[in-house]
Amino acid sequence: AQSVTQLGSHVSVSEGALVLLRCNYSSSVPPYLFWYVQYPNQGLQLLLKYTSAATLVKGINGFEAEFKKSETSFHLTKPSAHMSDAAEYFCAVRAATRGGADGLTFGKGTHLIIQP
Amino acid sequence: DAGVIQSPRHEVTEMGQEVTLRCKPISGHDYLFWYRQTMMRGLELLIYFNNNVPIDDSGMPEDRFSAKMPNASFSTLKIQPSEPRDSAVYFCASSPGTAGNTIYFGEGSWLTVV
């Protein structure tokens, strides 16, 4: 079974400051990890994913995340926040199964607020 | 590519009525998922299909909910009878075959049961 914990339901940063959104996972098999972003009244859009290649993963809009197996973490960062980054961010885990794959298990989400 | 297409985008219905949500996955994707999003419970996986066959429906809340996938390009999620606590955003999503592949989400169906 898989689970995801996102620390902090709300994170507030100043425009231009570092963004750090925390995600820890639990998985009984090697995980595939994802970060999605959701803007108000919209669906979910993939930011980046870890699929057992490079541990540092770069995504869209300047975001990146590092997979750390020893810490069971996959934290999302961006060096300099922009007002347009204000949104809900979801970390998710997916596992391979004997027959293929299961669905995504999501964390509760982190609402990112950007202060001008 | 048109992406995952859901209809209706918004629906307001009265308690006790039947609700049918529709989804067209991305062509060539062999996995289809139905998720529900609420403030209280977040994003929950309701059911998913592989090659039109339901694989795991353990997330379906109760017998009032049912889902079908009669062919590779169409799926429905039905609630009968609907209740106010079913008010939520329902997302359909699809992906190609392996766990490392991206799951693509539709824009969602916003359901309000009054």
CSV table of N, CA, C and O in Angstrom, one decimal, chain A residues 32 34 36 38 41-44 46 49 51 90 94-96 99-104 106 108, chain B residues 9 31 33 35 37 41 43 45 48 50 91 95 97-103 105-107 110:
chain,number,residue,atom,x,y,z
A,32,TYR,N,6.8,5.4,-7.9
A,32,TYR,CA,6.9,6.4,-8.9
A,32,TYR,C,6.2,7.6,-8.3
A,32,TYR,O,5.1,7.5,-7.8
A,34,PHE,N,5.1,11.8,-8.2
A,34,PHE,CA,4.6,12.9,-9.1
A,34,PHE,C,4.2,14.1,-8.3
A,34,PHE,O,3.8,14.0,-7.1
A,36,TYR,N,1.7,17.4,-9.0
A,36,TYR,CA,0.7,18.0,-9.8
A,36,TYR,C,0.4,19.4,-9.3
A,36,TYR,O,0.4,19.6,-8.0
A,38,GLN,N,-2.8,22.5,-9.3
A,38,GLN,CA,-4.2,22.7,-9.7
A,38,GLN,C,-4.4,24.2,-9.4
A,38,GLN,O,-4.3,24.7,-8.3
A,41,ASN,N,-10.5,26.2,-10.0
A,41,ASN,CA,-11.5,25.8,-10.9
A,41,ASN,C,-11.0,25.1,-12.2
A,41,ASN,O,-11.6,25.1,-13.2
A,42,GLN,N,-9.8,24.5,-12.0
A,42,GLN,CA,-9.2,23.7,-13.1
A,42,GLN,C,-8.9,22.3,-12.7
A,42,GLN,O,-8.9,22.0,-11.6
A,43,GLY,N,-8.5,21.5,-13.7
A,43,GLY,CA,-8.0,20.2,-13.4
A,43,GLY,C,-6.6,20.2,-13.0
A,43,GLY,O,-6.0,21.2,-12.7
A,44,LEU,N,-6.0,19.0,-12.9
A,44,LEU,CA,-4.6,18.8,-12.4
A,44,LEU,C,-3.7,18.7,-13.6
A,44,LEU,O,-3.9,18.0,-14.5
A,46,LEU,N,0.4,18.0,-14.6
A,46,LEU,CA,1.7,17.5,-14.1
A,46,LEU,C,2.8,18.5,-14.1
A,46,LEU,O,3.0,19.2,-15.1
A,49,LYS,N,7.9,14.4,-12.6
A,49,LYS,CA,7.7,13.0,-12.0
A,49,LYS,C,9.1,12.3,-11.9
A,49,LYS,O,10.0,12.7,-12.6
A,51,THR,N,10.8,8.6,-12.0
A,51,THR,CA,10.5,7.3,-12.5
A,51,THR,C,11.8,6.4,-12.4
A,51,THR,O,12.0,5.5,-13.3
A,90,PHE,N,-0.1,19.1,-5.3
A,90,PHE,CA,-0.4,17.8,-4.8
A,90,PHE,C,0.8,16.9,-5.2
A,90,PHE,O,1.3,16.8,-6.3
A,94,ARG,N,2.5,6.3,-7.2
A,94,ARG,CA,1.9,5.3,-8.0
A,94,ARG,C,2.8,4.1,-8.0
A,94,ARG,O,4.0,4.2,-7.9
A,95,ALA,N,2.2,2.9,-7.9
A,95,ALA,CA,3.0,1.7,-7.9
A,95,ALA,C,2.7,0.8,-9.1
A,95,ALA,O,1.6,0.8,-9.6
A,96,ALA,N,3.8,0.1,-9.4
A,96,ALA,CA,3.6,-1.0,-10.4
A,96,ALA,C,2.9,-2.2,-9.8
A,96,ALA,O,3.2,-2.5,-8.6
A,99,GLY,N,-0.1,-6.9,-12.7
A,99,GLY,CA,-0.8,-6.8,-14.0
A,99,GLY,C,-0.5,-5.5,-14.7
A,99,GLY,O,-1.0,-5.3,-15.8
A,100,GLY,N,0.2,-4.6,-14.1
A,100,GLY,CA,0.4,-3.3,-14.8
A,100,GLY,C,0.7,-2.2,-13.8
A,100,GLY,O,1.8,-2.0,-13.3
A,101,ALA,N,-0.3,-1.4,-13.4
A,101,ALA,CA,-0.1,-0.3,-12.5
A,101,ALA,C,-1.4,0.0,-11.8
A,101,ALA,O,-2.5,-0.3,-12.3
A,102,ASP,N,-1.3,0.7,-10.6
A,102,ASP,CA,-2.5,1.1,-10.0
A,102,ASP,C,-2.7,2.6,-10.2
A,102,ASP,O,-2.0,3.2,-11.0
A,103,GLY,N,-3.6,3.2,-9.5
A,103,GLY,CA,-3.8,4.7,-9.7
A,103,GLY,C,-2.9,5.5,-8.8
A,103,GLY,O,-2.2,4.9,-8.0
A,104,LEU,N,-3.0,6.8,-8.9
A,104,LEU,CA,-2.3,7.7,-8.0
A,104,LEU,C,-2.9,7.8,-6.7
A,104,LEU,O,-4.2,7.9,-6.6
A,106,PHE,N,-2.9,10.4,-3.6
A,106,PHE,CA,-2.5,11.8,-3.5
A,106,PHE,C,-2.3,12.1,-2.0
A,106,PHE,O,-3.0,11.6,-1.1
A,108,LYS,N,-2.8,15.4,0.8
A,108,LYS,CA,-3.9,16.3,1.0
A,108,LYS,C,-3.8,17.6,0.3
A,108,LYS,O,-4.7,18.4,0.2
B,9,ARG,N,-19.7,19.8,-17.5
B,9,ARG,CA,-18.8,20.5,-16.7
B,9,ARG,C,-19.4,20.9,-15.3
B,9,ARG,O,-18.7,20.9,-14.3
B,31,TYR,N,-5.6,2.9,-19.5
B,31,TYR,CA,-6.0,3.0,-18.2
B,31,TYR,C,-7.0,4.2,-18.1
B,31,TYR,O,-6.7,5.3,-18.6
B,33,PHE,N,-9.4,6.4,-15.0
B,33,PHE,CA,-9.6,6.5,-13.6
B,33,PHE,C,-10.7,7.5,-13.4
B,33,PHE,O,-10.9,8.5,-14.1
B,35,TYR,N,-11.8,10.0,-10.2
B,35,TYR,CA,-11.5,10.5,-8.9
B,35,TYR,C,-12.6,11.5,-8.4
B,35,TYR,O,-13.3,12.0,-9.2
B,37,GLN,N,-13.0,14.8,-5.7
B,37,GLN,CA,-12.3,15.8,-4.9
B,37,GLN,C,-13.3,16.6,-4.0
B,37,GLN,O,-14.2,17.2,-4.6
B,41,ARG,N,-12.1,15.5,2.2
B,41,ARG,CA,-11.4,14.2,1.9
B,41,ARG,C,-10.3,14.3,0.8
B,41,ARG,O,-9.6,13.3,0.6
B,43,LEU,N,-8.5,14.3,-2.7
B,43,LEU,CA,-8.6,13.6,-4.0
B,43,LEU,C,-8.7,12.1,-3.6
B,43,LEU,O,-7.7,11.5,-3.1
B,45,LEU,N,-9.4,8.2,-5.2
B,45,LEU,CA,-9.6,7.3,-6.3
B,45,LEU,C,-10.9,6.4,-6.1
B,45,LEU,O,-11.0,5.7,-5.1
B,48,TYR,N,-10.8,2.3,-11.1
B,48,TYR,CA,-10.1,2.4,-12.4
B,48,TYR,C,-10.2,1.2,-13.2
B,48,TYR,O,-10.5,0.1,-12.8
B,50,ASN,N,-8.6,-1.0,-16.7
B,50,ASN,CA,-7.5,-1.3,-17.6
B,50,ASN,C,-8.1,-2.1,-18.8
B,50,ASN,O,-8.7,-3.2,-18.6
B,91,PHE,N,-13.3,13.9,-11.3
B,91,PHE,CA,-12.3,14.0,-12.3
B,91,PHE,C,-12.2,12.6,-13.0
B,91,PHE,O,-12.2,11.6,-12.3
B,95,SER,N,-4.3,7.2,-18.7
B,95,SER,CA,-2.8,7.0,-18.9
B,95,SER,C,-2.5,5.8,-19.8
B,95,SER,O,-3.3,4.9,-19.9
B,97,GLY,N,0.1,2.5,-20.3
B,97,GLY,CA,0.1,1.2,-19.5
B,97,GLY,C,0.9,1.1,-18.3
B,97,GLY,O,0.7,0.2,-17.5
B,98,THR,N,2.0,1.8,-18.1
B,98,THR,CA,2.9,1.4,-17.0
B,98,THR,C,2.9,2.5,-15.9
B,98,THR,O,2.5,3.7,-16.2
B,99,ALA,N,3.4,2.2,-14.7
B,99,ALA,CA,3.3,3.0,-13.5
B,99,ALA,C,4.0,4.3,-13.7
B,99,ALA,O,3.7,5.3,-13.1
B,100,GLY,N,5.1,4.4,-14.5
B,100,GLY,CA,5.8,5.6,-14.7
B,100,GLY,C,5.2,6.6,-15.6
B,100,GLY,O,5.7,7.7,-15.8
B,101,ASN,N,4.2,6.2,-16.3
B,101,ASN,CA,3.6,7.1,-17.3
B,101,ASN,C,2.7,8.1,-16.6
B,101,ASN,O,2.1,7.8,-15.5
B,102,THR,N,2.6,9.3,-17.2
B,102,THR,CA,1.8,10.4,-16.6
B,102,THR,C,0.3,10.0,-16.7
B,102,THR,O,-0.1,9.5,-17.7
B,103,ILE,N,-0.4,10.3,-15.7
B,103,ILE,CA,-1.9,10.3,-15.7
B,103,ILE,C,-2.4,11.7,-16.0
B,103,ILE,O,-2.1,12.6,-15.4
B,105,PHE,N,-5.4,14.4,-16.5
B,105,PHE,CA,-6.7,14.6,-16.0
B,105,PHE,C,-7.6,15.5,-16.9
B,105,PHE,O,-7.1,16.4,-17.6
B,106,GLY,N,-8.9,15.3,-16.8
B,106,GLY,CA,-9.9,16.2,-17.4
B,106,GLY,C,-10.1,17.4,-16.6
B,106,GLY,O,-9.5,17.5,-15.5
B,107,GLU,N,-10.9,18.3,-17.1
B,107,GLU,CA,-11.2,19.5,-16.3
B,107,GLU,C,-12.2,19.3,-15.2
B,107,GLU,O,-12.3,20.2,-14.4
B,110,TRP,N,-18.3,19.4,-12.0
B,110,TRP,CA,-18.6,20.0,-10.7
B,110,TRP,C,-20.1,19.7,-10.4
B,110,TRP,O,-21.0,20.2,-11.1
